[in-house]
Tab-separated table of C-alpha atoms in Angstrom:
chain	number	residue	atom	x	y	z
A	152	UNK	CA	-10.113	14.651	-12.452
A	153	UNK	CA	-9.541	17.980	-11.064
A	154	UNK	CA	-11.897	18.303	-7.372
A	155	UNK	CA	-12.724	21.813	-6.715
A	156	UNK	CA	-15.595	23.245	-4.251
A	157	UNK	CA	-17.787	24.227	-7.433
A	158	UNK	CA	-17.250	20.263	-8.430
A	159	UNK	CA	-15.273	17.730	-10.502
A	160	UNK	CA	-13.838	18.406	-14.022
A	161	UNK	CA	-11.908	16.423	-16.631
A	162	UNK	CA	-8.670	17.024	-17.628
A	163	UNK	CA	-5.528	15.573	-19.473
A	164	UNK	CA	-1.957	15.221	-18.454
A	165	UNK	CA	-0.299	17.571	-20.886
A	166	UNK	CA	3.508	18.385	-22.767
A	167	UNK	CA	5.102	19.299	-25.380
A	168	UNK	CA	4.847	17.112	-28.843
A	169	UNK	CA	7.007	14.869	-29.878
A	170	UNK	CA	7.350	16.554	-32.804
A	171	UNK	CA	8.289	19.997	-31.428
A	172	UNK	CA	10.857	18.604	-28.897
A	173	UNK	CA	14.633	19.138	-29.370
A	174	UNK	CA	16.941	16.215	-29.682
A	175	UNK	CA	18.126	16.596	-26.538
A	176	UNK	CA	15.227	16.684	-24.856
A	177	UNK	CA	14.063	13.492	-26.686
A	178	UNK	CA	16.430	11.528	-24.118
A	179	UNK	CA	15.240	13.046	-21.337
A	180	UNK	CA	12.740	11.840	-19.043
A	181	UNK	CA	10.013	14.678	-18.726
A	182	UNK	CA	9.910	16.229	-14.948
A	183	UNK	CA	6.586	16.597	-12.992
A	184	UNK	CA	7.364	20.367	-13.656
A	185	UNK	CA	7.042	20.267	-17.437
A	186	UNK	CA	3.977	18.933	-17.385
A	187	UNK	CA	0.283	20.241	-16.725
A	188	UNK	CA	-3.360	19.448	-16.844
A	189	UNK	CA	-5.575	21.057	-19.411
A	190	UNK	CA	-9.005	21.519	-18.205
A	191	UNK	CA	-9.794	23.188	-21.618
A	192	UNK	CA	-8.600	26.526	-20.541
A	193	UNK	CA	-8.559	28.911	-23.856
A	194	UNK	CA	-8.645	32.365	-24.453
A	195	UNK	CA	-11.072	34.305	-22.622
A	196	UNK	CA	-12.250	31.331	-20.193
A	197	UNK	CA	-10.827	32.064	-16.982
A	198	UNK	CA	-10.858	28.601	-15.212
A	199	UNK	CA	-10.061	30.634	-11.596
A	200	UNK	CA	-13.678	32.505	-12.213
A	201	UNK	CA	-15.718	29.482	-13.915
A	202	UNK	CA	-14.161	26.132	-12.839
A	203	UNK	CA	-13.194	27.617	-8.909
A	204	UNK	CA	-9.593	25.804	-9.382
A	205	UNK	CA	-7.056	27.026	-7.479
A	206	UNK	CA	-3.593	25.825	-5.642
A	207	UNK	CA	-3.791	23.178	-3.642
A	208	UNK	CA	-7.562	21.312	-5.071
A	209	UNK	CA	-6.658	17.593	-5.384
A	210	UNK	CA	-6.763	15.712	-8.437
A	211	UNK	CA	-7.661	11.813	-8.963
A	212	UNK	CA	-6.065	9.797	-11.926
A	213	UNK	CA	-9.393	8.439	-13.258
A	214	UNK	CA	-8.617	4.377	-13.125
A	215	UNK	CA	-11.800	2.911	-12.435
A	216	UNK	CA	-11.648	-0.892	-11.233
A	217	UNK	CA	-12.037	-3.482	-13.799
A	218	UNK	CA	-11.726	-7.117	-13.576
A	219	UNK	CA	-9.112	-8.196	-16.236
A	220	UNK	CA	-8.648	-11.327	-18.642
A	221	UNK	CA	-7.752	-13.862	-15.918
A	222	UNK	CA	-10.409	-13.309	-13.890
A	223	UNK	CA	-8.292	-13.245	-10.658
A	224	UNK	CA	-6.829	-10.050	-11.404
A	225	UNK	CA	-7.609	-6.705	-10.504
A	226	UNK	CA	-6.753	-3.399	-11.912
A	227	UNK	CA	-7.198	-0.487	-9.773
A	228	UNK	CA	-5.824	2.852	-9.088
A	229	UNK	CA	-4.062	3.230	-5.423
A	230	UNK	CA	-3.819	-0.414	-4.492
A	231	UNK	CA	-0.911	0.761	-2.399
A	232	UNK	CA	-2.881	0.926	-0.236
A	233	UNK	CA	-6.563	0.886	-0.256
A	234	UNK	CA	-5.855	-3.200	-0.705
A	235	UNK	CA	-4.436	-3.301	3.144
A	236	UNK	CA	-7.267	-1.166	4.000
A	237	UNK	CA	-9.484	-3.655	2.963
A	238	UNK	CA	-7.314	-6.953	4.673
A	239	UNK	CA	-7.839	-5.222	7.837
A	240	UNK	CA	-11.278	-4.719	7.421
A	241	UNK	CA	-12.237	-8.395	6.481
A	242	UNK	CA	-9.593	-9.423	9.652
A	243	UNK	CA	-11.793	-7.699	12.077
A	244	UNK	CA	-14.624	-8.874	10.246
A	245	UNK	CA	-14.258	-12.426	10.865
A	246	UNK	CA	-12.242	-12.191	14.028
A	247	UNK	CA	-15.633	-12.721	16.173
A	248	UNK	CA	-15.765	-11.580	19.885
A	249	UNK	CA	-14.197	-14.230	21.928
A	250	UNK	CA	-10.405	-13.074	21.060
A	251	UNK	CA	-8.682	-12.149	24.110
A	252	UNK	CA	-7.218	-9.528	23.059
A	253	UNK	CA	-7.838	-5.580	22.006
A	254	UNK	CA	-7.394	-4.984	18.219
A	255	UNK	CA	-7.132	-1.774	16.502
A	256	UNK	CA	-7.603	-1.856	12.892
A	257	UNK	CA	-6.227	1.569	11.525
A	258	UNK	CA	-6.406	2.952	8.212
A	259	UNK	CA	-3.347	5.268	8.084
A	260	UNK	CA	-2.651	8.669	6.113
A	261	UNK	CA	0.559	10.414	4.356
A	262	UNK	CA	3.209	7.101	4.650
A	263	UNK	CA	4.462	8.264	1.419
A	264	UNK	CA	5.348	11.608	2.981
A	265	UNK	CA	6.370	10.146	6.228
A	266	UNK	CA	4.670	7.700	8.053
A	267	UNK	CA	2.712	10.528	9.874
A	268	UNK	CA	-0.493	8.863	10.167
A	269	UNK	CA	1.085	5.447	11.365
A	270	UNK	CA	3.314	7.685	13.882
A	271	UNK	CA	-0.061	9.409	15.191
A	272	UNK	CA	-1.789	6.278	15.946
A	273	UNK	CA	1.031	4.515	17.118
A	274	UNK	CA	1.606	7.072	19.750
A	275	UNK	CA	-2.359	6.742	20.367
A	276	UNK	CA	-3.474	3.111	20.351
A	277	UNK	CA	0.031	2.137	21.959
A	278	UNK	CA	0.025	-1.434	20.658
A	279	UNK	CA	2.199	-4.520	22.090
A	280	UNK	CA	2.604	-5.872	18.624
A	281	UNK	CA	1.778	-4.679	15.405
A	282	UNK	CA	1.128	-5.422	11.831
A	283	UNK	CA	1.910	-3.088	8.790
A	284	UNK	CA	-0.658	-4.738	5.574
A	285	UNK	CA	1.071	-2.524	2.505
A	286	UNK	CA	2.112	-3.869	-1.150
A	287	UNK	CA	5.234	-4.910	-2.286
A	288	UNK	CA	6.564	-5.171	-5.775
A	289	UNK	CA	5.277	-7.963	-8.225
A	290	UNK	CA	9.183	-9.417	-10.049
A	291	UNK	CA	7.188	-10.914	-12.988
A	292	UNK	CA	6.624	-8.526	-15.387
A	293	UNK	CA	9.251	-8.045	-17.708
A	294	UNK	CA	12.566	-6.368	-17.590
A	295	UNK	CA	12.014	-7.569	-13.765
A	296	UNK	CA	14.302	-9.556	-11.675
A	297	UNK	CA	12.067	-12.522	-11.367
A	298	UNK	CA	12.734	-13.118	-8.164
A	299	UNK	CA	9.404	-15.481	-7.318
A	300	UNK	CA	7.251	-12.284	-6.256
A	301	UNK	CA	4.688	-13.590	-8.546
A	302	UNK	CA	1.263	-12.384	-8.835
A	303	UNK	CA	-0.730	-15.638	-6.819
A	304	UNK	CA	2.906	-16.811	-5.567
A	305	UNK	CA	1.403	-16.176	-2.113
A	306	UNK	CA	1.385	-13.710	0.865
A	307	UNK	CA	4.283	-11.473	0.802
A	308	UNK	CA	6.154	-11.552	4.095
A	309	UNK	CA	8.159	-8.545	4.523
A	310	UNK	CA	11.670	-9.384	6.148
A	311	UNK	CA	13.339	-6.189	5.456
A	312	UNK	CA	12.132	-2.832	3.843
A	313	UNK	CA	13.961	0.604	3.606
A	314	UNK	CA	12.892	1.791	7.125
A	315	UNK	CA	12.501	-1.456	8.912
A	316	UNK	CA	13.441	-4.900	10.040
A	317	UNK	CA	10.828	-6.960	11.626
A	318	UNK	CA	11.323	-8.504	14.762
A	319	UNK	CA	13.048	-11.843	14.039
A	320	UNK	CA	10.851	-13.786	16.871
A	321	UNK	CA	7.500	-12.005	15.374
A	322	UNK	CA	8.651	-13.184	11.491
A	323	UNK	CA	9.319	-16.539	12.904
A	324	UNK	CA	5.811	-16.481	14.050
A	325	UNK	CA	4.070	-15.804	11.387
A	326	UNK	CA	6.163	-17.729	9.045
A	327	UNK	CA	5.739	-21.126	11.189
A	328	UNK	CA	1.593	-20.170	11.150
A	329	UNK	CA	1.654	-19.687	7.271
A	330	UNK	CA	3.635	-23.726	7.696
A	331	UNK	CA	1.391	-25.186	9.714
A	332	UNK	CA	-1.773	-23.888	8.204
A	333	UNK	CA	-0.842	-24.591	4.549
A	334	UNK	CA	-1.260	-21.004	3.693
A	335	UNK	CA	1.284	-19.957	0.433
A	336	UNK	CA	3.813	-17.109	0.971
A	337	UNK	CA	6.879	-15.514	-0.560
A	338	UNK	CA	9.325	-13.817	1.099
A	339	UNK	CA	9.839	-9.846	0.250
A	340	UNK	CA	11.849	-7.288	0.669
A	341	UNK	CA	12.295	-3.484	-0.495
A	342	UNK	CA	15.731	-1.886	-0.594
A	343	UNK	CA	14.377	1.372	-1.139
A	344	UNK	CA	10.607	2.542	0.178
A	345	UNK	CA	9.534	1.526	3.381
A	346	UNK	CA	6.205	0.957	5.524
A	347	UNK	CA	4.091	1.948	8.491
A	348	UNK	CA	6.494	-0.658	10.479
A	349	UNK	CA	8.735	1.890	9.910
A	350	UNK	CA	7.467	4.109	12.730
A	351	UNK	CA	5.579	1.934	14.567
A	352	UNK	CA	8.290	-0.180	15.552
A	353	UNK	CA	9.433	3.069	17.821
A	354	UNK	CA	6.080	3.594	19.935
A	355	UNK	CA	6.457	3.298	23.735
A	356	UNK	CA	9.612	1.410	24.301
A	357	UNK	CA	9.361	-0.610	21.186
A	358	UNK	CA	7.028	-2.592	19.341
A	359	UNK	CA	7.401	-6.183	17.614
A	360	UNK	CA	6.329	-4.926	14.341
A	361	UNK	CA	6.067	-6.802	11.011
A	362	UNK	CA	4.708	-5.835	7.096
A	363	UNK	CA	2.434	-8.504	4.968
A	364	UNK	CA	2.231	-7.416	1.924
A	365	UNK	CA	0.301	-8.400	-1.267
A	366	UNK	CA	2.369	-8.400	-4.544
A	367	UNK	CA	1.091	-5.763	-7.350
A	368	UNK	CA	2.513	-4.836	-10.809
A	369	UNK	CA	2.749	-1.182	-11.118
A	370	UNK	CA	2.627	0.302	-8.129
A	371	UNK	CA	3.000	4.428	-8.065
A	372	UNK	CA	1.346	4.406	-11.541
A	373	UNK	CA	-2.147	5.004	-12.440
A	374	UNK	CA	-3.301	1.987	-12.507
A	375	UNK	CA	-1.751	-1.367	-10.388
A	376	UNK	CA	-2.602	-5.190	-11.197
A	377	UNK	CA	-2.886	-7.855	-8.361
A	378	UNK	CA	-3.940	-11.527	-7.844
A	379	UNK	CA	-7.223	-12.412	-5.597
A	380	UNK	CA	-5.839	-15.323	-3.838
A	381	UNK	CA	-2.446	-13.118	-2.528
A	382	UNK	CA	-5.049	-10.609	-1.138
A	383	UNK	CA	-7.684	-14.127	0.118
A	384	UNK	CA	-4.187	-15.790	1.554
A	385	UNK	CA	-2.941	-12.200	3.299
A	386	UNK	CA	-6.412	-12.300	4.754
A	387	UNK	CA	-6.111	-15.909	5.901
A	388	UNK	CA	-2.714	-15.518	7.566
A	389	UNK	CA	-3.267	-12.450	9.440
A	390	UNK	CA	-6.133	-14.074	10.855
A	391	UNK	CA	-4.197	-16.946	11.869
A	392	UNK	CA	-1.646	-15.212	13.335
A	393	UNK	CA	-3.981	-12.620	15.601
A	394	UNK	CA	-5.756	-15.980	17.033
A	395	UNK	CA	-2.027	-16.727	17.969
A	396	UNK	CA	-1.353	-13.960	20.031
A	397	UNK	CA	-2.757	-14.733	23.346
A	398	UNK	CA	-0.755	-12.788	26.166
A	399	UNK	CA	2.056	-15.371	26.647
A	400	UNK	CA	2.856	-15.399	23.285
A	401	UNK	CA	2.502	-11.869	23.060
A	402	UNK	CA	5.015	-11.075	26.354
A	403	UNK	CA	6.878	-14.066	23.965
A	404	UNK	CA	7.643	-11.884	21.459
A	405	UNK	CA	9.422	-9.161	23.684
A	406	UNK	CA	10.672	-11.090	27.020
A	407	UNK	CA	13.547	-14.004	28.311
């Protein structure tokens, strides 16, 4: 879908036939710049004059939300990460008035392009601990590693990404809550790719700063696949572990 000011119009991801393609470039993957979007320009249409596109209008993979054959599983464009959008809002939701602390619930923009929206409200809310709620990769679909990242394995706890490390007395923390309350989890990591921890971590003089993540099949593509009780049991520990953080365990976490 291709968003302009005069409004919305189809179009298809476009290249060159198989059948026209030269043996060498048979074995090569296609590049973003090979490729285009036909909005059913043809001769004597001009889609600048009629359809108002130009550089720069956005344009939405059309993956509309769909409940698949085990009903626990979702398929959704842009899980990464409208799904931590959503963990945040049920947190706050449920949190009730008499915590006795200040939360911020933030729904951040550009952390594929550099953590700019997590840096801006970092430097804004100034936070004395923080929590990153992101996706990490599901390891059981094949040709995957199958490393127990299972879709329903559990809440992903994040103890190392590309641009972090959590604090180790904040990821004890929330791994003795998930214990004690019976909550399932999986431990995570990303070698490469990172999260908002990544910049949060450096707001004032440092921030204990940690990523739960919910495990999804497919994530960057069109269309990603999760599991309703990962997203239920991300919900359940982040809960448990802001009605933790009174201010002793908070100084805790950064003092003696």
């Amino acid at each position: 879908m291709v968003r302009t000011k005069k409004g919305d119009y189809l179009g298809v991801i476009g290249s060159k036939a198989p059948h026209v393609l030269k043996p060498d470039e048979r074995k090569k993957v296609l590049d973003i710049a090979d490729m285009y979007i036909d909005v059913g320009a043809a001769e004597g249409f001009d889609v600048k004059k009629k359809l108002g596109i130009k550089p720069g209008d956005p344009i939405i993979p059309i993956s509309d939300f769909a409940i698949l054959g085990n009903p626990k599983t979702y398929a959704a464009k842009a899980w990464d990460d409208r799904i931590g959008v959503a963990a945040v809002i049920d947190v706050l939701t449920k949190i009730g008035k008499s915590h006795p602390n200040t939360l911020y619930g933030v729904g951040t923009v550009q952390e594929e392009v550099g953590l700019r929206g997590a840096r801006t409200s970092a430097q804004m809310v100034e936070p004395d601990v923080a929590f990153a709620v992101d996706v990490t990769i599901a390891t059981d679909t094949p040709g995957s590693d199958g490393a127990g990242e299972d879709l329903g394995a559990g809440v992903g706890i994040m103890i190392y990404d590309g641009s972090a490390i959590p604090s180790r007395r904040l990821r004890d923390l929330v791994i003795s809550v998930a214990e004690k309350s019976k909550i399932p989890f999986v431990l995570t990591a990303l070698t490469r790719g990172g999260t908002d921890s990544g910049t949060i971590q450096f707001a004032k003089w440092g921030v204990p700063c940690i990523t739960l993540a919910i495990q999804t099949r497919y994530i960057h593509g069109h269309v990603g696949v999760l599991h309703r009780d990962d997203y239920d049991n991300c919900v359940k520990l982040l809960l448990a572990v802001v009605k933790k953080l009174d201010k002793k365990t908070v100084a805790s976490l950064t003092r003696g």
